[in-house]
XYZ file of C-alpha atoms in Angstrom:
749
model
C -41.030 50.265 -72.261
C -40.463 46.977 -70.518
C -43.770 45.651 -69.221
C -43.910 42.321 -67.227
C -46.333 40.077 -67.983
C -49.408 39.891 -65.453
C -50.176 36.408 -65.194
C -53.626 36.930 -64.005
C -55.850 35.316 -66.682
C -52.649 34.931 -68.939
C -52.548 31.891 -71.239
C -49.739 29.413 -70.940
C -46.688 30.163 -73.063
C -44.229 27.688 -74.945
C -40.895 27.672 -73.379
C -38.397 29.863 -74.845
C -34.520 29.792 -74.899
C -31.777 32.114 -73.864
C -28.375 32.216 -75.275
C -25.264 31.144 -73.208
C -22.077 32.849 -73.576
C -18.879 30.812 -73.906
C -15.511 31.177 -71.919
C -13.257 34.268 -71.428
C -10.588 35.898 -73.332
C -8.172 38.963 -72.841
C -8.136 41.488 -75.378
C -5.490 44.085 -76.090
C -4.243 43.018 -72.590
C -6.744 45.625 -71.047
C -7.606 43.182 -68.389
C -7.452 39.658 -67.083
C -11.070 38.082 -67.143
C -12.568 41.553 -67.509
C -11.491 43.509 -70.597
C -12.545 40.972 -73.295
C -13.727 40.776 -77.002
C -17.368 40.431 -76.777
C -19.275 39.173 -79.687
C -22.598 40.336 -78.816
C -24.007 43.870 -79.470
C -26.789 46.014 -78.344
C -29.737 48.416 -78.313
C -31.558 51.442 -77.384
C -30.269 54.806 -76.167
C -28.384 54.206 -72.855
C -26.403 55.898 -70.394
C -27.731 59.419 -68.913
C -25.600 61.906 -67.118
C -23.198 62.588 -69.699
C -22.596 66.213 -71.083
C -24.245 65.424 -74.565
C -23.384 69.115 -75.867
C -19.527 68.468 -75.614
C -18.887 64.842 -75.555
C -15.760 63.045 -76.169
C -15.586 59.931 -78.435
C -15.854 57.361 -75.849
C -18.975 59.163 -74.567
C -20.598 59.702 -77.914
C -20.080 55.866 -78.593
C -21.256 54.873 -75.128
C -24.421 56.799 -75.539
C -25.317 55.883 -78.981
C -28.773 53.972 -79.402
C -28.514 50.505 -81.001
C -30.021 51.907 -84.356
C -27.005 54.405 -84.474
C -24.316 52.028 -83.340
C -25.364 49.396 -85.851
C -25.110 51.696 -88.724
C -21.193 52.512 -88.003
C -18.841 50.507 -90.039
C -15.045 49.995 -89.407
C -14.082 52.988 -91.710
C -16.570 55.174 -89.829
C -14.697 54.358 -86.530
C -11.404 54.973 -88.028
C -12.743 58.589 -89.230
C -13.955 59.201 -85.698
C -10.615 58.181 -84.218
C -8.848 60.419 -86.792
C -11.327 63.163 -86.294
C -10.901 63.319 -82.609
C -7.084 62.780 -82.937
C -6.969 59.733 -80.927
C -4.063 57.196 -81.333
C -4.813 53.705 -81.439
C -3.665 50.194 -82.074
C -5.741 47.668 -84.069
C -5.992 43.910 -83.236
C -7.408 41.138 -85.334
C -8.879 37.990 -84.181
C -10.509 36.062 -87.112
C -12.400 38.521 -89.513
C -13.015 40.806 -86.418
C -10.912 44.132 -85.922
C -10.584 45.740 -82.369
C -9.499 49.146 -81.983
C -7.759 49.891 -78.650
C -6.842 53.746 -77.964
C -3.518 54.916 -76.819
C -4.241 58.673 -75.898
C -6.966 59.197 -73.262
C -10.148 61.096 -73.754
C -12.600 62.416 -70.902
C -15.300 59.937 -69.817
C -17.219 59.995 -66.704
C -15.280 62.987 -65.413
C -12.180 60.679 -65.636
C -9.467 60.087 -68.271
C -10.468 56.893 -70.418
C -8.668 54.368 -72.623
C -11.176 52.510 -74.539
C -11.712 49.579 -76.826
C -14.270 49.503 -79.799
C -15.151 46.376 -82.171
C -17.110 47.861 -85.010
C -18.185 44.440 -86.465
C -19.714 43.570 -83.132
C -20.808 47.068 -82.146
C -19.000 46.851 -78.728
C -16.892 48.863 -76.450
C -15.032 48.717 -73.301
C -13.953 51.615 -71.315
C -10.938 51.707 -68.691
C -11.263 54.984 -66.585
C -8.771 56.594 -63.994
C -8.782 59.562 -61.885
C -6.051 61.791 -60.823
C -7.308 62.109 -57.131
C -9.235 60.206 -54.534
C -11.769 62.809 -54.631
C -12.281 62.624 -58.337
C -12.337 58.684 -57.917
C -15.291 58.951 -55.414
C -17.157 61.617 -57.550
C -16.819 59.655 -60.575
C -17.897 56.569 -59.046
C -20.804 58.261 -57.629
C -21.820 59.683 -61.108
C -21.593 56.295 -62.731
C -23.561 54.245 -60.237
C -26.227 57.027 -59.668
C -26.528 57.403 -63.512
C -27.015 53.582 -64.008
C -29.319 53.067 -60.959
C -31.908 55.891 -62.791
C -31.668 53.690 -65.974
C -32.499 50.375 -64.567
C -35.650 48.690 -66.052
C -38.598 48.870 -64.083
C -39.123 46.166 -61.546
C -35.222 44.963 -62.232
C -32.405 45.782 -59.851
C -28.682 45.461 -60.205
C -26.915 42.314 -59.045
C -23.411 41.388 -58.319
C -21.422 38.099 -59.800
C -17.963 37.117 -59.173
C -15.311 35.486 -61.912
C -11.926 34.646 -60.838
C -11.949 36.823 -57.812
C -12.904 39.893 -59.618
C -16.327 40.937 -58.840
C -18.638 42.916 -61.117
C -21.989 44.672 -60.594
C -24.423 44.403 -63.421
C -27.204 46.824 -64.426
C -29.958 45.870 -66.534
C -30.720 49.242 -68.270
C -32.590 48.582 -71.393
C -34.476 46.425 -73.667
C -35.450 46.731 -77.330
C -37.253 44.566 -79.817
C -35.673 46.015 -83.010
C -32.937 44.888 -85.572
C -32.862 41.249 -83.853
C -31.645 40.190 -87.482
C -28.842 42.570 -87.365
C -27.545 40.994 -84.053
C -27.959 37.433 -85.302
C -26.017 38.249 -88.732
C -23.137 39.554 -86.657
C -23.385 36.547 -84.285
C -22.886 34.296 -87.363
C -19.872 36.580 -88.530
C -18.101 36.615 -85.154
C -18.970 32.902 -84.313
C -15.910 31.295 -82.648
C -14.739 34.291 -80.539
C -14.696 33.712 -76.947
C -16.550 35.986 -74.762
C -16.534 37.628 -71.168
C -18.131 34.749 -69.036
C -18.222 36.853 -65.874
C -22.190 36.661 -65.946
C -22.098 32.947 -66.348
C -24.952 32.983 -63.576
C -27.082 34.655 -66.103
C -27.476 31.711 -68.062
C -29.290 28.742 -66.630
C -31.019 26.695 -69.440
C -29.824 28.794 -72.650
C -29.648 27.799 -76.273
C -26.217 27.122 -77.619
C -24.577 25.130 -80.460
C -22.013 22.413 -79.780
C -19.215 24.892 -79.528
C -20.962 27.005 -76.971
C -21.436 29.807 -79.138
C -24.728 31.790 -79.783
C -26.995 29.616 -81.860
C -28.214 32.282 -84.418
C -30.142 29.642 -86.285
C -32.142 28.476 -83.404
C -33.115 32.026 -82.330
C -34.255 32.889 -85.774
C -36.667 29.862 -85.389
C -38.504 31.801 -82.695
C -37.329 35.422 -82.956
C -40.662 36.819 -82.185
C -40.247 35.659 -78.679
C -36.798 37.569 -78.096
C -35.754 41.292 -77.303
C -32.442 42.359 -77.075
C -31.334 43.289 -73.178
C -28.725 45.502 -72.425
C -26.456 44.924 -69.156
C -23.790 47.570 -68.233
C -21.101 45.924 -65.801
C -18.849 47.905 -63.706
C -15.690 46.772 -62.150
C -13.497 48.429 -59.380
C -9.896 47.500 -58.538
C -6.472 48.494 -58.260
C -4.272 48.900 -61.605
C -2.726 45.795 -60.912
C -5.660 43.577 -60.177
C -7.137 44.924 -63.429
C -4.117 44.687 -65.929
C -3.504 48.531 -65.918
C -0.102 48.560 -64.200
C 3.031 50.041 -66.036
C 4.614 46.674 -66.493
C 1.924 45.149 -68.464
C -1.428 45.801 -69.858
C -2.845 49.041 -71.152
C -0.816 51.998 -70.112
C -2.244 55.107 -69.164
C 0.072 58.584 -69.841
C 3.264 58.576 -67.837
C 3.042 62.322 -67.356
C 0.206 62.317 -65.259
C -0.510 60.981 -61.679
C -3.313 58.754 -60.868
C -4.795 57.045 -58.074
C -4.424 53.383 -57.886
C -8.076 52.605 -58.127
C -9.367 51.946 -61.549
C -12.879 51.528 -63.009
C -13.758 49.205 -66.049
C -17.142 49.810 -67.792
C -18.565 47.545 -70.679
C -21.893 46.887 -72.201
C -23.182 43.369 -72.672
C -26.179 42.715 -75.135
C -28.171 39.595 -74.920
C -30.990 38.350 -76.715
C -33.514 36.764 -74.395
C -37.086 36.294 -73.621
C -38.757 38.068 -70.809
C -39.491 34.819 -68.893
C -35.829 33.853 -68.994
C -34.926 37.159 -67.657
C -37.475 36.411 -64.680
C -36.102 33.005 -64.228
C -32.343 34.115 -64.068
C -33.172 36.897 -61.212
C -35.273 34.420 -59.215
C -32.937 31.383 -59.249
C -29.593 33.403 -58.912
C -30.573 36.424 -56.951
C -33.717 35.475 -55.217
C -35.179 38.521 -56.694
C -38.827 38.612 -57.766
C -38.898 40.689 -61.110
C -42.582 40.272 -61.432
C -43.489 42.155 -58.236
C -40.190 44.123 -58.333
C -38.928 42.966 -54.844
C -36.599 40.614 -53.108
C -38.150 37.456 -52.099
C -38.650 37.043 -48.414
C -37.689 33.268 -48.409
C -37.486 32.897 -44.555
C -41.001 33.981 -44.348
C -42.280 32.156 -47.274
C -41.016 28.809 -45.831
C -43.548 29.219 -42.951
C -46.124 28.624 -45.442
C -44.812 25.533 -47.117
C -44.942 22.000 -45.961
C -41.196 21.401 -45.448
C -41.793 17.701 -46.560
C -41.924 18.973 -49.944
C -38.378 19.980 -50.106
C -36.832 17.749 -47.393
C -37.028 14.585 -49.512
C -35.459 16.179 -52.290
C -32.637 17.753 -50.336
C -31.780 14.128 -48.961
C -31.527 13.000 -52.736
C -29.686 16.052 -54.139
C -27.450 16.900 -51.303
C -27.205 14.375 -48.748
C -25.372 15.231 -45.691
C -23.361 18.068 -47.118
C -24.784 20.979 -45.329
C -23.198 23.557 -47.830
C -24.709 21.592 -50.685
C -28.060 21.527 -48.575
C -28.299 25.353 -48.275
C -27.680 25.723 -51.978
C -30.428 23.194 -53.214
C -32.697 24.483 -50.429
C -32.348 28.031 -51.854
C -33.071 26.739 -55.210
C -36.014 24.676 -54.165
C -37.784 27.248 -52.223
C -37.188 29.835 -55.035
C -38.913 27.567 -57.370
C -41.847 27.112 -55.031
C -41.983 31.002 -54.248
C -42.671 31.835 -58.033
C -45.152 29.213 -58.437
C -47.232 29.741 -55.587
C -47.011 33.692 -55.932
C -47.231 33.903 -59.742
C -47.887 30.462 -61.274
C -44.359 30.754 -62.891
C -42.449 27.817 -63.649
C -38.750 28.780 -63.445
C -37.624 25.503 -65.328
C -39.775 25.634 -68.686
C -39.891 29.435 -67.979
C -43.655 29.550 -68.622
C -46.886 30.712 -66.664
C -49.024 28.046 -65.392
C -52.742 28.567 -66.332
C -54.654 25.888 -64.274
C -54.766 24.200 -60.707
C -54.620 21.024 -62.467
C -51.250 21.984 -64.383
C -49.923 23.443 -60.945
C -50.649 19.889 -59.353
C -48.721 18.216 -62.360
C -45.852 20.581 -61.763
C -45.590 19.484 -58.168
C -45.575 15.861 -59.186
C -42.814 16.356 -61.831
C -40.703 18.615 -59.733
C -41.187 17.655 -55.965
C -42.861 14.055 -56.246
C -45.460 15.611 -54.335
C -49.438 15.415 -54.933
C -51.128 18.564 -53.611
C -54.608 16.832 -53.960
C -53.331 14.518 -50.808
C -50.592 16.620 -49.466
C -48.304 13.325 -49.486
C -45.715 12.197 -51.578
C -46.669 10.305 -54.578
C -45.637 6.713 -55.455
C -43.702 6.978 -58.941
C -42.198 3.427 -58.513
C -44.237 2.408 -61.606
C -43.145 5.283 -63.685
C -39.238 4.848 -63.337
C -39.333 7.345 -60.369
C -40.173 9.947 -62.812
C -42.580 12.586 -62.479
C -42.407 13.451 -66.266
C -43.166 10.096 -67.110
C -46.209 9.872 -64.817
C -47.431 13.014 -66.118
C -47.266 11.837 -69.688
C -48.596 8.498 -69.003
C -51.406 9.236 -66.821
C -52.074 12.874 -67.587
C -51.289 13.332 -71.071
C -49.236 16.336 -70.128
C -45.787 17.277 -71.594
C -43.482 18.370 -68.860
C -40.940 19.921 -71.278
C -43.414 22.220 -72.624
C -45.808 22.692 -70.039
C -48.745 21.806 -72.420
C -50.880 18.927 -73.086
C -49.847 16.446 -75.748
C -51.793 17.286 -79.022
C -51.656 13.601 -80.205
C -51.459 10.182 -78.903
C -48.266 9.787 -81.135
C -46.562 12.807 -79.736
C -47.074 11.515 -76.085
C -46.003 8.072 -77.341
C -42.913 9.473 -78.873
C -42.142 11.609 -75.767
C -42.295 8.403 -73.495
C -40.372 6.507 -75.965
C -37.386 8.865 -75.457
C -37.457 7.740 -71.930
C -37.458 4.097 -72.706
C -41.080 3.772 -72.027
C -43.775 2.049 -73.913
C -47.033 4.073 -73.820
C -49.332 0.977 -73.617
C -47.369 -1.256 -71.034
C -44.567 0.669 -69.529
C -42.076 -1.609 -70.607
C -38.628 -1.033 -72.176
C -37.943 -1.187 -75.711
C -35.592 -4.190 -76.858
C -33.683 -1.907 -79.002
C -33.788 0.595 -81.966
C -35.471 -1.939 -84.394
C -38.124 -3.069 -81.825
C -39.153 0.475 -81.165
C -39.333 1.034 -84.699
C -41.555 -1.855 -85.574
C -43.731 -1.148 -82.330
C -44.357 2.541 -83.710
C -45.164 1.249 -87.197
C -47.611 -1.152 -85.786
C -49.118 1.153 -83.133
C -49.149 4.555 -84.773
C -48.221 3.727 -88.568
C -45.208 5.911 -87.860
C -41.696 5.355 -88.904
C -39.300 6.671 -86.332
C -36.421 6.344 -88.966
C -37.725 8.879 -91.146
C -40.120 10.776 -88.935
C -43.011 10.307 -91.361
C -46.518 8.734 -91.380
C -46.302 5.260 -93.236
C -49.552 3.695 -94.953
C -51.064 1.122 -92.527
C -51.132 -1.654 -95.509
C -47.531 -1.240 -95.900
C -46.936 -1.585 -92.241
C -49.251 -4.687 -92.016
C -47.076 -6.266 -94.960
C -43.743 -5.521 -93.534
C -44.908 -7.504 -90.324
C -46.283 -10.241 -92.378
C -42.949 -10.623 -94.162
C -41.219 -10.597 -91.132
C -43.402 -13.354 -89.684
C -42.627 -15.390 -92.946
C -39.052 -14.911 -93.037
C -38.825 -15.866 -89.270
C -41.127 -18.984 -89.910
C -39.601 -20.120 -93.175
C -35.913 -18.729 -93.530
C -34.417 -17.627 -90.250
C -31.963 -20.437 -90.482
C -30.596 -19.598 -93.933
C -30.444 -15.725 -93.806
C -27.510 -14.779 -91.631
C -25.134 -11.807 -91.585
C -22.238 -12.710 -93.682
C -20.815 -12.176 -97.287
C -23.284 -11.349 -99.909
C -23.764 -14.317 -102.260
C -23.303 -16.820 -99.541
C -26.611 -18.304 -99.110
C -29.712 -16.168 -99.067
C -30.782 -12.540 -99.153
C -33.946 -10.661 -98.860
C -34.994 -7.636 -100.966
C -38.222 -5.553 -101.263
C -39.163 -4.536 -104.629
C -42.177 -2.428 -105.940
C -43.343 -4.600 -109.054
C -47.232 -4.195 -109.296
C -48.867 -0.889 -109.245
C -49.959 -0.170 -105.580
C -47.626 1.194 -102.729
C -47.257 -2.208 -101.019
C -43.813 -3.718 -101.786
C -43.184 -7.421 -102.775
C -40.759 -9.521 -100.715
C -37.968 -11.303 -102.887
C -36.013 -14.206 -101.010
C -33.168 -15.159 -103.493
C -30.243 -17.441 -103.667
C -26.831 -17.025 -105.476
C -26.954 -20.938 -105.951
C -28.176 -21.785 -109.656
C -30.137 -24.654 -108.821
C -31.838 -23.300 -105.605
C -35.560 -21.887 -105.647
C -36.372 -18.395 -105.140
C -39.481 -16.746 -103.451
C -41.613 -13.812 -104.329
C -44.014 -13.062 -101.664
C -47.082 -10.845 -102.346
C -49.012 -9.262 -99.644
C -52.798 -9.123 -100.183
C -55.783 -9.094 -98.103
C -54.079 -9.755 -94.816
C -52.077 -12.734 -96.410
C -48.506 -13.441 -97.715
C -48.838 -15.287 -100.920
C -45.732 -17.234 -102.222
C -44.498 -18.131 -105.641
C -41.770 -20.407 -105.980
C -39.276 -20.005 -109.110
C -35.896 -20.775 -110.573
C -33.886 -18.103 -112.152
C -30.267 -18.450 -112.425
C -29.900 -15.933 -114.793
C -31.350 -13.070 -112.837
C -34.671 -11.027 -112.493
C -35.254 -7.478 -114.037
C -38.655 -5.674 -113.568
C -40.199 -2.102 -114.363
C -40.923 -0.317 -111.041
C -44.569 -0.292 -110.302
C -45.516 -1.294 -114.032
C -46.261 -4.892 -113.190
C -43.938 -6.468 -115.690
C -41.056 -8.952 -114.909
C -38.657 -10.973 -116.701
C -37.036 -14.183 -115.286
C -34.025 -15.831 -117.156
C -32.689 -19.116 -116.162
C -31.105 -22.180 -117.315
C -29.089 -25.255 -116.706
C -28.233 -28.428 -118.502
C -28.087 -26.821 -122.167
C -31.775 -25.485 -121.811
C -32.433 -22.047 -121.084
C -35.642 -19.868 -120.471
C -37.010 -16.415 -120.442
C -40.314 -15.609 -118.778
C -42.097 -12.705 -118.851
C -44.591 -12.485 -115.874
C -47.177 -10.283 -114.129
C -48.786 -10.320 -110.763
C -52.416 -11.352 -111.030
C -54.639 -12.476 -108.370
C -51.689 -12.435 -105.797
C -49.813 -14.956 -107.767
C -46.826 -14.439 -110.204
C -48.255 -15.673 -113.784
C -46.379 -16.359 -116.785
C -47.746 -14.358 -119.871
C -45.021 -15.107 -122.360
C -42.509 -18.125 -122.327
C -39.263 -18.551 -124.342
C -37.092 -21.513 -124.490
C -33.633 -22.196 -126.235
C -31.643 -25.321 -125.930
C -28.434 -26.806 -127.121
C -28.443 -30.055 -129.033
C -26.805 -33.007 -127.208
C -24.754 -35.544 -128.942
C -24.463 -39.045 -127.884
C -20.963 -39.193 -127.347
C -21.239 -36.206 -124.945
C -21.169 -32.506 -125.095
C -23.527 -30.008 -126.880
C -23.230 -29.070 -130.472
C -23.452 -25.505 -130.051
C -26.361 -25.190 -132.213
C -29.836 -23.868 -130.410
C -33.385 -24.458 -131.222
C -35.732 -21.515 -130.278
C -39.431 -21.291 -129.254
C -41.554 -18.572 -128.033
C -44.851 -19.423 -126.466
C -44.505 -23.069 -127.741
C -44.174 -21.940 -131.251
C -40.560 -22.855 -132.914
C -39.011 -19.720 -134.330
C -35.447 -18.331 -135.381
C -32.966 -16.601 -132.875
C -33.805 -13.269 -134.437
C -37.439 -13.845 -133.709
C -36.999 -14.760 -130.308
C -34.973 -11.785 -129.544
C -37.353 -9.509 -131.318
C -40.401 -11.249 -129.339
C -38.453 -10.857 -126.014
C -37.950 -7.090 -126.603
C -41.428 -6.590 -127.522
C -42.905 -8.471 -124.552
C -40.459 -6.744 -122.039
C -37.504 -4.611 -122.929
C -39.493 -2.571 -125.185
C -42.803 -2.815 -123.613
C -42.705 0.370 -121.712
C -41.519 3.513 -123.534
C -38.890 5.830 -121.761
C -37.862 3.356 -118.983
C -35.019 1.056 -118.553
C -35.853 -1.994 -116.532
C -34.163 -2.617 -112.914
C -31.768 -5.727 -112.891
C -31.649 -7.994 -109.655
C -28.842 -10.129 -109.455
C -30.312 -13.079 -107.486
C -28.610 -13.775 -104.357
C -26.228 -10.766 -104.397
C -28.596 -7.682 -104.622
C -30.371 -7.503 -101.310
C -29.901 -7.628 -97.507
C -27.929 -10.351 -95.625
C -29.930 -10.153 -92.542
C -33.341 -11.530 -91.739
C -34.822 -8.221 -90.670
C -37.361 -6.593 -92.936
C -36.401 -3.108 -91.846
C -33.180 -3.119 -93.599
C -34.730 -4.229 -96.590
C -37.252 -1.552 -96.219
C -34.610 1.131 -95.664
C -32.640 -0.141 -98.687
C -36.042 0.036 -100.855
C -36.318 3.833 -99.903
C -32.487 4.502 -100.671
C -31.446 6.221 -103.815
C -27.852 5.565 -104.826
C -25.854 7.754 -107.032
C -22.653 6.012 -108.393
C -19.713 7.020 -110.216
C -15.873 7.375 -110.502
C -14.757 10.218 -108.499
C -13.258 12.112 -111.591
C -16.452 12.530 -112.940
C -17.259 14.747 -110.345
C -16.771 18.449 -111.184
C -18.635 19.899 -108.007
C -18.532 18.810 -104.570
C -19.377 21.411 -101.738
C -20.635 20.544 -98.367
C -21.947 23.964 -96.719
C -24.207 24.620 -93.911
C -25.043 20.954 -93.736
C -25.999 20.588 -97.462
C -24.103 18.527 -99.867
C -23.987 19.623 -103.312
C -22.620 16.942 -106.205
C -22.493 17.240 -109.845
C -20.910 14.822 -112.013
C -20.418 14.595 -115.750
C -20.299 11.418 -117.652
C -16.596 11.307 -118.174
C -16.715 11.226 -121.806
C -13.083 12.211 -122.100
C -11.784 9.574 -119.753
C -9.794 6.293 -120.803
C -12.099 4.158 -122.598
C -11.570 1.167 -120.721
C -13.784 2.485 -117.878
C -17.178 2.754 -119.874
C -19.223 6.139 -119.979
C -20.962 7.049 -116.666
C -24.281 8.377 -115.787
C -24.403 12.050 -115.305
C -26.041 13.351 -112.136
C -26.423 16.192 -109.760
C -28.124 16.628 -106.193
C -28.094 19.049 -103.409
C -29.430 17.617 -100.072
C -28.874 17.839 -96.327
C -26.667 15.599 -94.425
C -28.151 13.387 -91.884
C -26.800 13.678 -88.410
C -25.608 10.015 -88.398
C -24.294 9.982 -92.076
C -21.676 7.487 -92.672
C -18.256 8.682 -94.473
C -16.216 5.655 -95.242
C -13.670 4.336 -97.293
C -12.773 0.784 -98.335
C -13.125 -1.990 -100.716
C -16.238 -2.608 -102.838
C -19.927 -0.915 -102.163
C -22.913 -2.031 -99.543
C -22.966 -5.659 -99.027
C -19.842 -6.226 -101.178
C -17.585 -4.169 -98.933
C -14.685 -6.016 -97.233
C -13.625 -5.731 -93.708
C -10.820 -3.360 -94.698
C -13.148 -0.291 -94.382
C -12.093 2.863 -92.661
C -13.830 6.162 -91.579
C -13.153 9.194 -93.539
C -13.943 12.802 -92.761
C -16.165 14.700 -95.497
C -12.845 16.906 -95.960
C -10.762 13.945 -96.701
C -13.197 12.590 -99.182
C -13.231 16.176 -100.850
C -9.533 16.325 -101.155
C -9.611 12.696 -102.799
C -12.244 13.880 -105.286
C -10.294 16.896 -106.315
C -7.396 15.142 -106.822
C -8.639 12.578 -108.947
C -10.526 15.325 -110.947
C -7.348 16.981 -111.432
C -5.688 14.009 -112.844
C -8.595 13.421 -115.131
C -8.483 17.020 -116.633
C -4.769 16.802 -117.065
C -4.131 13.256 -118.565
C -7.551 11.377 -118.881
C -6.111 8.631 -120.990
C -3.225 7.648 -118.441
C -5.607 7.178 -115.344
C -5.548 3.730 -114.133
C -7.841 1.996 -111.824
C -9.926 5.318 -110.460
C -11.670 5.371 -107.177
C -15.542 5.106 -107.342
C -17.925 6.694 -105.192
C -21.646 6.154 -103.942
C -23.816 8.381 -102.255
C -26.798 6.965 -100.447
C -29.903 9.184 -99.958
C -33.163 8.424 -97.783
C -35.988 10.512 -97.594
C -34.034 13.542 -99.273
C -31.337 13.112 -96.812
C -27.651 11.809 -97.445
C -27.088 8.964 -95.168
C -23.858 7.834 -96.486
C -20.945 8.550 -98.735
C -18.600 5.516 -99.673
C -15.433 5.401 -101.813
C -14.216 2.272 -103.382
C -10.407 2.010 -103.605
C -8.853 -0.235 -106.390
């Protein structure tokens, strides 16, 4: 049974969504804008008033419960059509077949041609009568039957689409087999549907294509039921596409009146509150008390100033528009005053304080003072006022659970929770949340307070010392910054490096609230083991070269092993090519030198390979620590495209598997095999061009995931057929941050 919620003492509910139906499509020529292929399907036992002992096929289908109908396969429908001797045509749209009958059967005391769609459990019925008396009796039977089936406290309503008026009867509701509905909605996605009831859908949930968003409903399916509406349309054969010169043709050996009846069923997943809101907003019908709203009488009890200001704002001097908006505003007020029901968020308000806030955000009206409220300091937004001053979320009609939730809500409206100022951009907002809430808006995750303090301190260090030197430009031109995990803690170290051999480099270590910097020269590069506190710095010029193995101790970079080798210089100029070697100030052979370096660094940690940093080239060419922080969090998979033997993007998940390319041309070197399966970020970059990352030239261009997939498969096919003859293969990178793919880049030769 359908039971409307009594709001007395009822708790506040989270808002629920309601699914929108997309545009019209004619199916089988049965009717323009009325006979259509629906993708929804339905519920419960339906129409009474039919002789169930001797039912025709359309009557059987029409009277089936949702449980019975959902079990019918396409083959079952074919068998039923064959058993009844009904001739039919079959039309296919996508993966869905529709059966349209060519011979009539009895239905509602008339002759019926019908369409049934097994995959989406739908049927639409065109009924004609031989005499005017028969038509009147049939119409009376249809209407009386449907009136008896109306859900308690619901009423029939009318809606017009393209000049065709339909009457809708809410006749059933069921909470069974919602998953079957959603599975079929997935199967039928993309099929256009009848929108003659577009007024039903005010704030409903749909995806970007306007199709039922089954995944969204699954998230909160316990809040949903399936409502059944039966729509009835009367008109002439010509108006409804049943004339002899087109559309569906009734038998020519019979004489029919020109009046035709079209009957269809519409099954909609919705929450109870959505149905209530729809009736109130579109038809001024109070489905909670089961009566039509007496708006004129209600207006006498309301201060007209509440509505007048909004009418001026929304409608101006347009009298027709003012009448429509006035109807909307007063129906909202009616449901709030009589039932504490918010038609916008579709929830019941549970307290007088929340009711006051409802007036503030919807009407700029303060019920405490019975006067308009000044919202100038809140961007003239009642939503911002409620959040900033009362910790109240207007979207969910609930109080915020945390200060962070409130700040995020306000930030979406470009309003700083502490000052009310605007944000200067995405980077400023991100840093502000890091500083104030230890929260990274980029990843949507909490971040360690010490890490935040370090990032802010590093940014200040860069601003004070290097802002003039680090600028956007070609990598290797001047300076760049990197964040590295060198010692054992979770606070990264800042590396500021130059590609110029004689230039110094800075390693900045954050500790005890301060940045401690160490200057070093490293023309040959820097290598380290992540979070193992072991660094190798190589450098050299003028025939003298060094290898230093260092550790971070007491917030300083300290040398623990030092190697030196130098070429002998002859008096007449030039070098002899004969080197002398020393390790920790003790002379040694070249072999002993290499063994000592291996023991002190390269072989010091079993099972790990060091990370190499090409100073002045590996890093970010922006004086912004956030870019370096994102680079630190990024995992990059790189290979030649022919090494990829599996590449699939499905349901937002990209799966990639790459081998090591052992059979390829030897000139390219063996690749690292890898595999991953990760969701793709909404803002993922798909790009082709020359080089990777900061090395990319300006000749980059966007690509689609499909184009990249084709490119990968083409290279793989070439590789499998003639690996030894491949030249200049295209390479590819996949960038992953926080288990999401944020960038896919190809590099052309």
